[in-house]
mmCIF file of C-alpha atoms in Angstrom:
data_model
loop_
_atom_site.group_PDB
_atom_site.id
_atom_site.type_symbol
_atom_site.label_atom_id
_atom_site.label_comp_id
_atom_site.label_asym_id
_atom_site.label_seq_id
_atom_site.Cartn_x
_atom_site.Cartn_y
_atom_site.Cartn_z
ATOM 1 C CA MET A 5 31.831 31.267 -23.095
ATOM 2 C CA ASN A 6 30.580 28.320 -21.144
ATOM 3 C CA VAL A 7 32.079 27.788 -17.691
ATOM 4 C CA GLU A 8 31.021 24.496 -16.211
ATOM 5 C CA LEU A 9 30.817 23.726 -12.516
ATOM 6 C CA LYS A 10 33.454 20.994 -12.860
ATOM 7 C CA ASN A 11 35.957 23.627 -14.042
ATOM 8 C CA PHE A 12 35.253 25.533 -10.870
ATOM 9 C CA SER A 13 36.143 22.568 -8.685
ATOM 10 C CA GLN A 14 39.262 21.829 -10.728
ATOM 11 C CA ARG A 15 40.549 25.385 -10.531
ATOM 12 C CA GLY A 16 39.835 25.565 -6.818
ATOM 13 C CA THR A 17 38.535 29.106 -6.581
ATOM 14 C CA PHE A 18 36.038 31.345 -8.220
ATOM 15 C CA GLN A 19 38.848 33.791 -9.002
ATOM 16 C CA GLY A 20 40.689 31.034 -10.854
ATOM 17 C CA VAL A 21 37.637 30.461 -13.052
ATOM 18 C CA ILE A 22 37.191 34.161 -13.684
ATOM 19 C CA ARG A 23 40.906 34.567 -14.485
ATOM 20 C CA SER A 24 40.781 31.620 -16.879
ATOM 21 C CA VAL A 25 37.654 32.884 -18.628
ATOM 22 C CA TYR A 26 39.172 36.365 -18.885
ATOM 23 C CA ILE A 27 42.463 35.046 -20.273
ATOM 24 C CA GLN A 28 40.712 32.768 -22.747
ATOM 25 C CA GLY A 29 38.463 35.612 -23.870
ATOM 26 C CA VAL A 30 41.080 38.328 -24.128
ATOM 27 C CA PHE A 31 44.095 36.349 -25.260
ATOM 28 C CA GLY A 32 42.375 33.539 -27.166
ATOM 29 C CA ILE A 33 44.152 30.735 -25.323
ATOM 30 C CA SER A 34 42.098 27.582 -25.138
ATOM 31 C CA GLY A 35 42.773 24.116 -23.794
ATOM 32 C CA LEU A 36 45.434 25.506 -21.506
ATOM 33 C CA ASN A 37 45.187 25.772 -17.771
ATOM 34 C CA GLU A 38 46.391 29.361 -17.327
ATOM 35 C CA ALA A 39 45.772 29.263 -13.596
ATOM 36 C CA ALA A 40 48.119 26.286 -13.323
ATOM 37 C CA ILE A 41 50.836 28.106 -15.278
ATOM 38 C CA TYR A 42 50.377 31.120 -13.039
ATOM 39 C CA GLU A 43 50.521 28.976 -9.892
ATOM 40 C CA VAL A 44 53.585 27.015 -11.024
ATOM 41 C CA TYR A 45 55.647 29.978 -12.237
ATOM 42 C CA PHE A 46 54.483 32.803 -9.958
ATOM 43 C CA GLU A 47 57.129 32.314 -7.276
ATOM 44 C CA LYS A 48 59.952 31.840 -9.792
ATOM 45 C CA VAL A 49 58.928 34.946 -11.763
ATOM 46 C CA TYR A 50 58.578 37.000 -8.584
ATOM 47 C CA LYS A 51 61.980 35.898 -7.252
ATOM 48 C CA THR A 52 63.636 36.642 -10.585
ATOM 49 C CA ALA A 53 62.093 40.114 -10.666
ATOM 50 C CA PHE A 54 62.941 40.782 -7.028
ATOM 51 C CA TYR A 55 66.536 39.625 -7.588
ATOM 52 C CA ILE A 56 66.924 42.332 -10.223
ATOM 53 C CA LEU A 57 64.764 45.085 -8.715
ATOM 54 C CA LYS A 58 65.315 44.582 -4.961
ATOM 55 C CA ASN A 59 61.889 46.142 -4.337
ATOM 56 C CA GLU A 60 58.733 44.202 -3.425
ATOM 57 C CA GLU A 61 56.217 46.484 -5.126
ATOM 58 C CA LEU A 62 58.203 46.783 -8.341
ATOM 59 C CA ALA A 63 58.780 43.008 -8.338
ATOM 60 C CA LYS A 64 55.013 42.481 -8.018
ATOM 61 C CA ASP A 65 54.447 44.864 -10.935
ATOM 62 C CA ALA A 66 57.065 43.059 -13.000
ATOM 63 C CA THR A 67 55.471 39.703 -12.152
ATOM 64 C CA HIS A 68 52.049 40.941 -13.208
ATOM 65 C CA ASP A 69 53.412 42.417 -16.440
ATOM 66 C CA THR A 70 55.334 39.210 -17.132
ATOM 67 C CA PHE A 71 52.224 37.042 -17.010
ATOM 68 C CA ILE A 72 50.320 39.455 -19.222
ATOM 69 C CA LYS A 73 53.145 39.197 -21.777
ATOM 70 C CA VAL A 74 53.292 35.405 -21.432
ATOM 71 C CA PHE A 75 49.599 34.976 -22.140
ATOM 72 C CA LYS A 76 49.561 37.603 -24.902
ATOM 73 C CA ASN A 77 52.481 35.967 -26.677
ATOM 74 C CA TRP A 78 51.563 32.354 -26.029
ATOM 75 C CA GLY A 79 51.131 31.712 -29.748
ATOM 76 C CA LYS A 80 54.757 32.708 -30.351
ATOM 77 C CA MET A 81 56.019 29.994 -27.997
ATOM 78 C CA LYS A 82 57.796 27.550 -30.287
ATOM 79 C CA GLN A 83 59.097 24.853 -27.942
ATOM 80 C CA GLN A 84 56.925 23.826 -25.004
ATOM 81 C CA SER A 85 59.976 22.159 -23.454
ATOM 82 C CA LYS A 86 61.590 25.613 -23.118
ATOM 83 C CA LEU A 87 58.590 27.141 -21.302
ATOM 84 C CA ASN A 88 60.531 27.671 -18.079
ATOM 85 C CA ALA A 89 63.382 29.522 -19.790
ATOM 86 C CA TRP A 90 60.962 31.484 -22.000
ATOM 87 C CA ILE A 91 58.979 32.737 -18.990
ATOM 88 C CA THR A 92 62.196 33.516 -17.077
ATOM 89 C CA THR A 93 63.516 35.506 -20.040
ATOM 90 C CA ILE A 94 60.304 37.521 -20.209
ATOM 91 C CA ALA A 95 60.515 38.102 -16.448
ATOM 92 C CA THR A 96 64.120 39.299 -16.568
ATOM 93 C CA ARG A 97 63.512 41.598 -19.535
ATOM 94 C CA THR A 98 60.417 43.044 -17.877
ATOM 95 C CA ALA A 99 62.293 43.596 -14.621
ATOM 96 C CA ILE A 100 65.186 45.246 -16.455
ATOM 97 C CA ASP A 101 62.748 47.574 -18.240
ATOM 98 C CA ILE A 102 61.223 48.568 -14.891
ATOM 99 C CA TYR A 103 64.701 48.912 -13.386
ATOM 100 C CA ASN A 104 65.773 51.296 -16.126
ATOM 101 C CA LYS A 105 62.615 53.395 -15.676
ATOM 102 C CA ASN A 106 63.137 53.644 -11.924
ATOM 103 C CA LYS A 107 66.940 53.690 -11.677
ATOM 104 C CA LYS A 108 67.309 56.806 -9.534
ATOM 105 C CA GLN A 109 64.442 55.955 -7.199
ATOM 106 C CA LEU A 110 65.748 52.413 -6.771
ATOM 107 C CA ALA A 111 69.250 53.588 -5.872
ATOM 108 C CA TYR A 112 67.901 55.677 -3.023
ATOM 109 C CA GLU A 113 65.572 52.928 -1.784
ATOM 110 C CA LEU A 114 68.338 50.320 -1.941
ATOM 111 C CA LYS A 115 70.574 52.439 0.265
ATOM 112 C CA GLU A 116 67.777 52.974 2.785
ATOM 113 C CA GLU A 117 66.697 49.340 2.716
ATOM 114 C CA HIS A 118 70.247 48.049 3.002
ATOM 115 C CA ILE A 119 70.875 50.208 6.067
ATOM 116 C CA ALA A 120 67.609 49.079 7.665
ATOM 117 C CA ILE A 121 68.021 45.322 7.136
ATOM 118 C CA SER A 122 71.779 44.742 7.100
ATOM 119 C CA ASP A 123 71.743 43.588 10.740
ATOM 120 C CA GLU A 124 69.169 40.878 9.943
ATOM 121 C CA PHE A 125 71.380 38.983 7.497
ATOM 122 C CA ASN A 126 74.684 37.336 7.977
ATOM 123 C CA TYR A 127 77.841 38.942 6.678
ATOM 124 C CA LYS A 128 78.326 36.590 3.722
ATOM 125 C CA LYS A 129 74.885 37.263 2.248
ATOM 126 C CA ASP A 130 75.367 41.013 2.603
ATOM 127 C CA GLU A 131 78.768 40.728 0.988
ATOM 128 C CA LEU A 132 77.384 38.736 -1.958
ATOM 129 C CA GLU A 133 74.538 41.221 -2.453
ATOM 130 C CA ASN A 134 77.074 44.065 -2.478
ATOM 131 C CA TYR A 135 79.053 42.271 -5.143
ATOM 132 C CA LEU A 136 75.943 41.657 -7.242
ATOM 133 C CA ASP A 137 74.827 45.279 -6.956
ATOM 134 C CA ALA A 138 77.899 46.285 -8.951
ATOM 135 C CA ILE A 139 76.762 44.216 -11.928
ATOM 136 C CA PRO A 140 74.553 45.868 -14.575
ATOM 137 C CA PRO A 141 71.119 44.267 -15.154
ATOM 138 C CA ASP A 142 72.024 42.832 -18.573
ATOM 139 C CA GLN A 143 74.950 40.970 -16.996
ATOM 140 C CA LYS A 144 72.797 39.808 -14.070
ATOM 141 C CA GLN A 145 70.322 38.474 -16.612
ATOM 142 C CA VAL A 146 72.855 36.184 -18.275
ATOM 143 C CA LEU A 147 74.165 35.032 -14.888
ATOM 144 C CA ILE A 148 70.623 34.100 -13.831
ATOM 145 C CA LEU A 149 70.007 32.203 -17.044
ATOM 146 C CA LYS A 150 73.385 30.435 -16.966
ATOM 147 C CA TYR A 151 73.858 29.595 -13.300
ATOM 148 C CA ILE A 152 70.317 29.506 -11.904
ATOM 149 C CA GLU A 153 68.399 28.261 -14.952
ATOM 150 C CA ASP A 154 71.318 26.069 -16.139
ATOM 151 C CA LEU A 155 71.042 27.175 -19.754
ATOM 152 C CA THR A 156 73.947 26.919 -22.161
ATOM 153 C CA GLU A 157 75.462 30.073 -23.595
ATOM 154 C CA LYS A 158 74.022 29.169 -26.988
ATOM 155 C CA GLU A 159 70.510 28.805 -25.502
ATOM 156 C CA ILE A 160 70.868 32.149 -23.746
ATOM 157 C CA ALA A 161 71.911 33.829 -26.992
ATOM 158 C CA SER A 162 68.897 32.355 -28.757
ATOM 159 C CA LEU A 163 66.457 33.315 -25.995
ATOM 160 C CA LEU A 164 67.722 36.886 -25.737
ATOM 161 C CA SER A 165 68.196 37.310 -29.485
ATOM 162 C CA ILE A 166 71.810 38.371 -29.057
ATOM 163 C CA LYS A 167 75.063 37.003 -30.426
ATOM 164 C CA LEU A 168 76.854 34.163 -28.666
ATOM 165 C CA GLY A 169 79.915 36.385 -28.295
ATOM 166 C CA THR A 170 77.804 38.983 -26.484
ATOM 167 C CA VAL A 171 76.585 36.347 -24.019
ATOM 168 C CA LYS A 172 80.136 35.167 -23.389
ATOM 169 C CA SER A 173 81.443 38.697 -22.897
ATOM 170 C CA ARG A 174 78.604 39.575 -20.489
ATOM 171 C CA ILE A 175 79.316 36.468 -18.437
ATOM 172 C CA TYR A 176 83.054 37.208 -18.474
ATOM 173 C CA ARG A 177 82.537 40.849 -17.478
ATOM 174 C CA ALA A 178 80.106 39.904 -14.693
ATOM 175 C CA LYS A 179 82.529 37.325 -13.313
ATOM 176 C CA GLN A 180 85.380 39.814 -13.566
ATOM 177 C CA LYS A 181 83.375 42.439 -11.673
ATOM 178 C CA LEU A 182 82.505 39.898 -8.980
ATOM 179 C CA TYR A 183 86.176 38.967 -8.673
ATOM 180 C CA ASP A 184 87.272 42.620 -8.588
ATOM 181 C CA GLN A 185 84.683 43.330 -5.900
ATOM 182 C CA TYR A 186 85.925 40.383 -3.895
ATOM 183 C CA GLN A 187 89.534 41.576 -4.183
ATOM 184 C CA LEU A 188 88.517 45.063 -3.035
ATOM 185 C CA GLY A 189 86.777 43.622 -0.015
ATOM 186 C CA GLY A 190 83.241 44.473 -1.090
ATOM 187 C CA ASP A 191 83.634 48.177 -1.880
ATOM 188 C CA ASN A 192 81.169 49.295 -4.510
ATOM 189 C CA GLY A 193 83.994 51.090 -6.257
ATOM 190 C CA VAL A 194 83.897 48.990 -9.411
ATOM 191 C CA GLU A 195 82.546 50.925 -12.378
ATOM 192 C CA SER A 196 79.699 49.413 -14.396
#
């Protein structure tokens, strides 16, 4: 592989050049500025993972794994216009996989973390986080895609390879759980 000096100045850092050469060599992606994709989507992927996992280290792992999957599966990307949703879907699925592997450990850490930082946040944010904690990850995923990514239910079904009715029922159940939590005053007594 030939890395020219002009690529170095365009990428900005030596690490960017090395990362690009590595990605091109391992994953066979050419003519694509992988460093730019990483830079543009890193924060969004990290926030999505953190929203689901509520743990910095696990969110970093999920972010790393997400970009590996993105670059490995780049050839499967059918519509460039849907890149944002495609990467977000990979991020949410990766985070959910990590969540399921670490469910018990996360529950303990969430309790400890919530106790330690609850004074730092205002009441409304704490209340909303409590409501969201009662929602299973698959329902959080569709809420993220619908209300944060502004995707239609049909687009969500296509991205997640699930039926439209499943998407609608997950959204309905998530909204119902949020409403039930609100009616109960924030108790985490709502069953998943």
